[in-house]
Amino acid sequence: MHLMASSTITLEEDDKEEIRHYGIGNWVIGIVAFKNGKLQMIKAPNCFSFSLAFRYGPAAMAICIPVGSCKLFCRAVDLKGQGCRRAQWDASVAFKRCLQDEFSRSCELSKFSHVYRSKASQPIICKKWRTLTAVTSACLSDGSTKYFDFVVIGSGVAGLRYALEVAKCGSVAVITKAEPHESNTNYAQGGVSAVLCPSDSVESHVQDTIVAGAHLCNEETVRVVCTEGPDRIKELIAMGASFDHGEDGNLHLAREGGHSHRRIVHAADMTGREIERALLEAVVRDPNIFVFEHHFAIDLLTSEDGSDIVCVGVDTLNAETLEVTRFISKVTLLASGGAGHMYPSTTNPPVATGDGIAMSHRAQAVISNMEFVQFHPTALADEGLPVRLEKPRDNAFLITEAVRGDGGILYNLSMERFMPLYDERAELAPRDVVARSIDDQLKKRNEKYVLLDISHKPRESILSHFPNIAAECLKHGLDITCQPIPVVPAAHYICGGVRAGLQGETNVRGLYVAGEVACTGLHGANRLASNSLLEALVFARRAVEPSVDHMRNSSLDSSALNRWARPFVPVSLGNDFMSRIISMTKDVRKQLQLIMWKYVGIVRSTTRLETAERKISELEATWEEYLFHQGWEPTMVGLEVCEMRNLFCCAKLVVSSALARQESRGLHYTIDFPHLEESKRLPTIIFPCSPTKSTWSSRQLHWQPV
């Protein structure tokens, strides 16, 4: 192979199976692609970073200039265990093979900078909800810092839908806490609400949403979401999402509590799973999206620009390798879900520990409406099952709203129907009403669960509409086609979160939010059933244009890399040290959950909330004192400890917001102020506070001295 003076490199016959790149001083030649026997120069390295979105054939390389004046170096890198599902690019050199429709090539860099072709390997879609298998590649760095145009935190419907759009304009890292499919989306049973029937109307959907939200919704937001929703559904269908159809060939539309029309698009009782499948398949096919699984987001990286706070990335902990990786990006989308595990029983998966809300609060983002915690009225009550579970579930099994929408009736254990006593809409009342009614029945009768009966419907109809629920119950000796289902309320959804504008923007420049982590104003004081997936789809799409504009107008300052203290895992202190910390933290977590359920549950009072505030403060202080007495340092990180920080932070936000609202509205019901007050029909807003005056769980790690 000969290096030519021109932009074309000619390959000799013996070089056809080898591509070689050459460093010139501290620079790398550029991007080259194998084409017609020649290596064609595609782009010179005249910028700090650039998009990797190209497809020039089976042998292509992308090369980026080194940071600052560092010298070019090469070494073989084993990406196994790093959690990257595709090729990566970072500070020194970016390298990527084009992913063809039929194959993708696996490569390795030797210390002599040789790149050898290897046997083609195809990304596989696994049966277990299409998780991604690793496509190996190599990168020239220690792996501790990676650069992308966009970083997406979360792999639910909001994060994946956004990633697929912005990937058209730049490189995208999707950071997910567990496997890519493990998100609240995957557990969403009911469906997505949208106006798709001629007898329905956007105005009707708007009014249903506002009524359910106790008139605290932002009407402009509601109209935008209800208007754009149908197009978002059609896009999903075009991407391959398969929803149920009726005998007439049209989409089968279900009805749920609070809706005046049948407008719920669904895939049996596994809608979220089907949407997640379609999106993940599209992500696999996109060569510009890189998925980093088992990467826990620790803290957002922020800097000050005059009076503005700017987000430039995130620190993460690889939960499998216990390595800390820093992601630097021009734009960050936070789509990390909710915080259901503040409570002992929740329908949320284990990953929902309020990480995004807590990180944003520490990063000086505005938080809103955290008092509105939605308790789903019908989670499966394991104590009422004929066959008991061998071990407790990580999260409560959801019995979808659609069961009541399809005619399910609630009874107490004496088989007395009780919902008509509380609301004229009976079982079709909004979730807050149904949850409070069940809570009242349980307390009055000193019982542990109520019964939801759908057995009066035809067996074939039940099994076709609710196959997942029927199968889960049958595992434990319960046939829902002839027996009632034991149910109990469980923490389900946070209507509050990071305050966002109509395009998902926050008060932190470069930080956008979508999904449950965001407070867009759609839900108000109570989320209307099946509006959550709808909101995620709409705002993920609306955040694209401003994100791309921000990316194109931003530059990354390589000199700022060491501005923030590096978190580190205390592996040198030994297993006994971490065992003591984890054991203590698990116990503290259970105590916090019990405090939240007892004092900040479905029915509240000022005294209970003040008691919760005091107990949480004392528990947090005890926990932090124990950690630091054991030798923990402010910049140390561990998965359990970081989750505990976030749970404390979110719990305090919920309690302080609840104390501030002196009325009962939607999901916030207090016996001291049992009525609506029109003068208090305003959102609760928590502005940033000084990090120096807060507890460790409320401060960014990089506020600590290095």
PDB file of N, CA and C in Angstrom, residues 359-393:
ATOM      1  N   MET A 359     -30.920  13.271  39.188  1.00  0.00           N
ATOM      2  CA  MET A 359     -29.773  13.844  38.477  1.00  0.00           C
ATOM      3  C   MET A 359     -30.069  15.258  38.001  1.00  0.00           C
ATOM      4  N   SER A 360     -31.268  15.449  37.467  1.00  0.00           N
ATOM      5  CA  SER A 360     -31.650  16.765  36.956  1.00  0.00           C
ATOM      6  C   SER A 360     -31.737  17.789  38.080  1.00  0.00           C
ATOM      7  N   HIS A 361     -32.295  17.379  39.212  1.00  0.00           N
ATOM      8  CA  HIS A 361     -32.373  18.281  40.365  1.00  0.00           C
ATOM      9  C   HIS A 361     -30.977  18.687  40.821  1.00  0.00           C
ATOM     10  N   ARG A 362     -30.067  17.734  40.863  1.00  0.00           N
ATOM     11  CA  ARG A 362     -28.695  18.050  41.251  1.00  0.00           C
ATOM     12  C   ARG A 362     -28.016  18.945  40.218  1.00  0.00           C
ATOM     13  N   ALA A 363     -28.463  18.842  38.961  1.00  0.00           N
ATOM     14  CA  ALA A 363     -27.874  19.642  37.882  1.00  0.00           C
ATOM     15  C   ALA A 363     -28.543  20.996  37.729  1.00  0.00           C
ATOM     16  N   GLN A 364     -29.377  21.380  38.704  1.00  0.00           N
ATOM     17  CA  GLN A 364     -30.026  22.699  38.738  1.00  0.00           C
ATOM     18  C   GLN A 364     -31.198  22.839  37.774  1.00  0.00           C
ATOM     19  N   ALA A 365     -31.813  21.726  37.400  1.00  0.00           N
ATOM     20  CA  ALA A 365     -33.020  21.792  36.580  1.00  0.00           C
ATOM     21  C   ALA A 365     -34.229  22.063  37.465  1.00  0.00           C
ATOM     22  N   VAL A 366     -35.240  22.680  36.888  1.00  0.00           N
ATOM     23  CA  VAL A 366     -36.483  22.965  37.605  1.00  0.00           C
ATOM     24  C   VAL A 366     -37.335  21.700  37.635  1.00  0.00           C
ATOM     25  N   ILE A 367     -37.889  21.397  38.806  1.00  0.00           N
ATOM     26  CA  ILE A 367     -38.732  20.209  38.996  1.00  0.00           C
ATOM     27  C   ILE A 367     -40.159  20.673  39.301  1.00  0.00           C
ATOM     28  N   SER A 368     -41.143  19.925  38.838  1.00  0.00           N
ATOM     29  CA  SER A 368     -42.527  20.375  39.020  1.00  0.00           C
ATOM     30  C   SER A 368     -43.470  19.215  39.327  1.00  0.00           C
ATOM     31  N   ASN A 369     -44.491  19.498  40.153  1.00  0.00           N
ATOM     32  CA  ASN A 369     -45.643  18.610  40.390  1.00  0.00           C
ATOM     33  C   ASN A 369     -45.292  17.225  40.925  1.00  0.00           C
ATOM     34  N   MET A 370     -44.288  17.150  41.780  1.00  0.00           N
ATOM     35  CA  MET A 370     -43.862  15.846  42.296  1.00  0.00           C
ATOM     36  C   MET A 370     -44.829  15.248  43.318  1.00  0.00           C
ATOM     37  N   GLU A 371     -45.775  16.018  43.809  1.00  0.00           N
ATOM     38  CA  GLU A 371     -46.731  15.466  44.776  1.00  0.00           C
ATOM     39  C   GLU A 371     -47.713  14.502  44.129  1.00  0.00           C
ATOM     40  N   PHE A 372     -47.811  14.548  42.800  1.00  0.00           N
ATOM     41  CA  PHE A 372     -48.821  13.753  42.104  1.00  0.00           C
ATOM     42  C   PHE A 372     -48.257  12.375  41.717  1.00  0.00           C
ATOM     43  N   VAL A 373     -48.271  11.477  42.678  1.00  0.00           N
ATOM     44  CA  VAL A 373     -47.831  10.099  42.466  1.00  0.00           C
ATOM     45  C   VAL A 373     -49.065   9.249  42.191  1.00  0.00           C
ATOM     46  N   GLN A 374     -49.094   8.647  41.017  1.00  0.00           N
ATOM     47  CA  GLN A 374     -50.261   7.844  40.660  1.00  0.00           C
ATOM     48  C   GLN A 374     -50.100   6.411  41.159  1.00  0.00           C
ATOM     49  N   PHE A 375     -51.083   5.969  41.936  1.00  0.00           N
ATOM     50  CA  PHE A 375     -51.142   4.582  42.380  1.00  0.00           C
ATOM     51  C   PHE A 375     -52.123   3.851  41.469  1.00  0.00           C
ATOM     52  N   HIS A 376     -51.617   2.862  40.751  1.00  0.00           N
ATOM     53  CA  HIS A 376     -52.527   2.098  39.901  1.00  0.00           C
ATOM     54  C   HIS A 376     -53.453   1.309  40.824  1.00  0.00           C
ATOM     55  N   PRO A 377     -54.756   1.389  40.610  1.00  0.00           N
ATOM     56  CA  PRO A 377     -55.683   0.746  41.553  1.00  0.00           C
ATOM     57  C   PRO A 377     -55.651  -0.774  41.523  1.00  0.00           C
ATOM     58  N   THR A 378     -55.175  -1.352  40.408  1.00  0.00           N
ATOM     59  CA  THR A 378     -55.300  -2.807  40.287  1.00  0.00           C
ATOM     60  C   THR A 378     -53.983  -3.479  39.922  1.00  0.00           C
ATOM     61  N   ALA A 379     -53.133  -3.651  40.921  1.00  0.00           N
ATOM     62  CA  ALA A 379     -51.970  -4.535  40.777  1.00  0.00           C
ATOM     63  C   ALA A 379     -52.349  -5.881  41.380  1.00  0.00           C
ATOM     64  N   LEU A 380     -51.788  -6.937  40.860  1.00  0.00           N
ATOM     65  CA  LEU A 380     -52.102  -8.276  41.358  1.00  0.00           C
ATOM     66  C   LEU A 380     -51.692  -8.409  42.826  1.00  0.00           C
ATOM     67  N   ALA A 381     -52.654  -8.799  43.675  1.00  0.00           N
ATOM     68  CA  ALA A 381     -52.377  -9.005  45.099  1.00  0.00           C
ATOM     69  C   ALA A 381     -51.899 -10.436  45.291  1.00  0.00           C
ATOM     70  N   ASP A 382     -50.619 -10.615  45.456  1.00  0.00           N
ATOM     71  CA  ASP A 382     -50.053 -11.966  45.546  1.00  0.00           C
ATOM     72  C   ASP A 382     -50.608 -12.757  46.730  1.00  0.00           C
ATOM     73  N   GLU A 383     -50.985 -12.033  47.799  1.00  0.00           N
ATOM     74  CA  GLU A 383     -51.515 -12.732  48.982  1.00  0.00           C
ATOM     75  C   GLU A 383     -52.850 -13.408  48.708  1.00  0.00           C
ATOM     76  N   GLY A 384     -53.561 -12.964  47.672  1.00  0.00           N
ATOM     77  CA  GLY A 384     -54.865 -13.551  47.373  1.00  0.00           C
ATOM     78  C   GLY A 384     -54.831 -14.657  46.346  1.00  0.00           C
ATOM     79  N   LEU A 385     -53.650 -15.048  45.895  1.00  0.00           N
ATOM     80  CA  LEU A 385     -53.537 -16.098  44.889  1.00  0.00           C
ATOM     81  C   LEU A 385     -53.623 -17.482  45.530  1.00  0.00           C
ATOM     82  N   PRO A 386     -54.252 -18.428  44.842  1.00  0.00           N
ATOM     83  CA  PRO A 386     -54.345 -19.797  45.395  1.00  0.00           C
ATOM     84  C   PRO A 386     -52.982 -20.428  45.659  1.00  0.00           C
ATOM     85  N   VAL A 387     -52.030 -20.164  44.763  1.00  0.00           N
ATOM     86  CA  VAL A 387     -50.672 -20.705  44.927  1.00  0.00           C
ATOM     87  C   VAL A 387     -49.736 -19.537  45.201  1.00  0.00           C
ATOM     88  N   ARG A 388     -49.142 -19.516  46.385  1.00  0.00           N
ATOM     89  CA  ARG A 388     -48.269 -18.419  46.784  1.00  0.00           C
ATOM     90  C   ARG A 388     -46.965 -18.416  45.991  1.00  0.00           C
ATOM     91  N   LEU A 389     -46.377 -17.256  45.854  1.00  0.00           N
ATOM     92  CA  LEU A 389     -45.094 -17.117  45.188  1.00  0.00           C
ATOM     93  C   LEU A 389     -43.987 -17.685  46.064  1.00  0.00           C
ATOM     94  N   GLU A 390     -42.993 -18.277  45.418  1.00  0.00           N
ATOM     95  CA  GLU A 390     -41.859 -18.822  46.172  1.00  0.00           C
ATOM     96  C   GLU A 390     -41.006 -17.711  46.758  1.00  0.00           C
ATOM     97  N   LYS A 391     -40.900 -16.584  46.045  1.00  0.00           N
ATOM     98  CA  LYS A 391     -40.167 -15.433  46.545  1.00  0.00           C
ATOM     99  C   LYS A 391     -40.878 -14.163  46.075  1.00  0.00           C
ATOM    100  N   PRO A 392     -40.728 -13.059  46.806  1.00  0.00           N
ATOM    101  CA  PRO A 392     -41.417 -11.820  46.430  1.00  0.00           C
ATOM    102  C   PRO A 392     -40.984 -11.340  45.046  1.00  0.00           C
ATOM    103  N   ARG A 393     -41.895 -10.686  44.352  1.00  0.00           N
ATOM    104  CA  ARG A 393     -41.581 -10.130  43.041  1.00  0.00           C
ATOM    105  C   ARG A 393     -40.708  -8.876  43.199  1.00  0.00           C
TER     106      ARG A 393
END
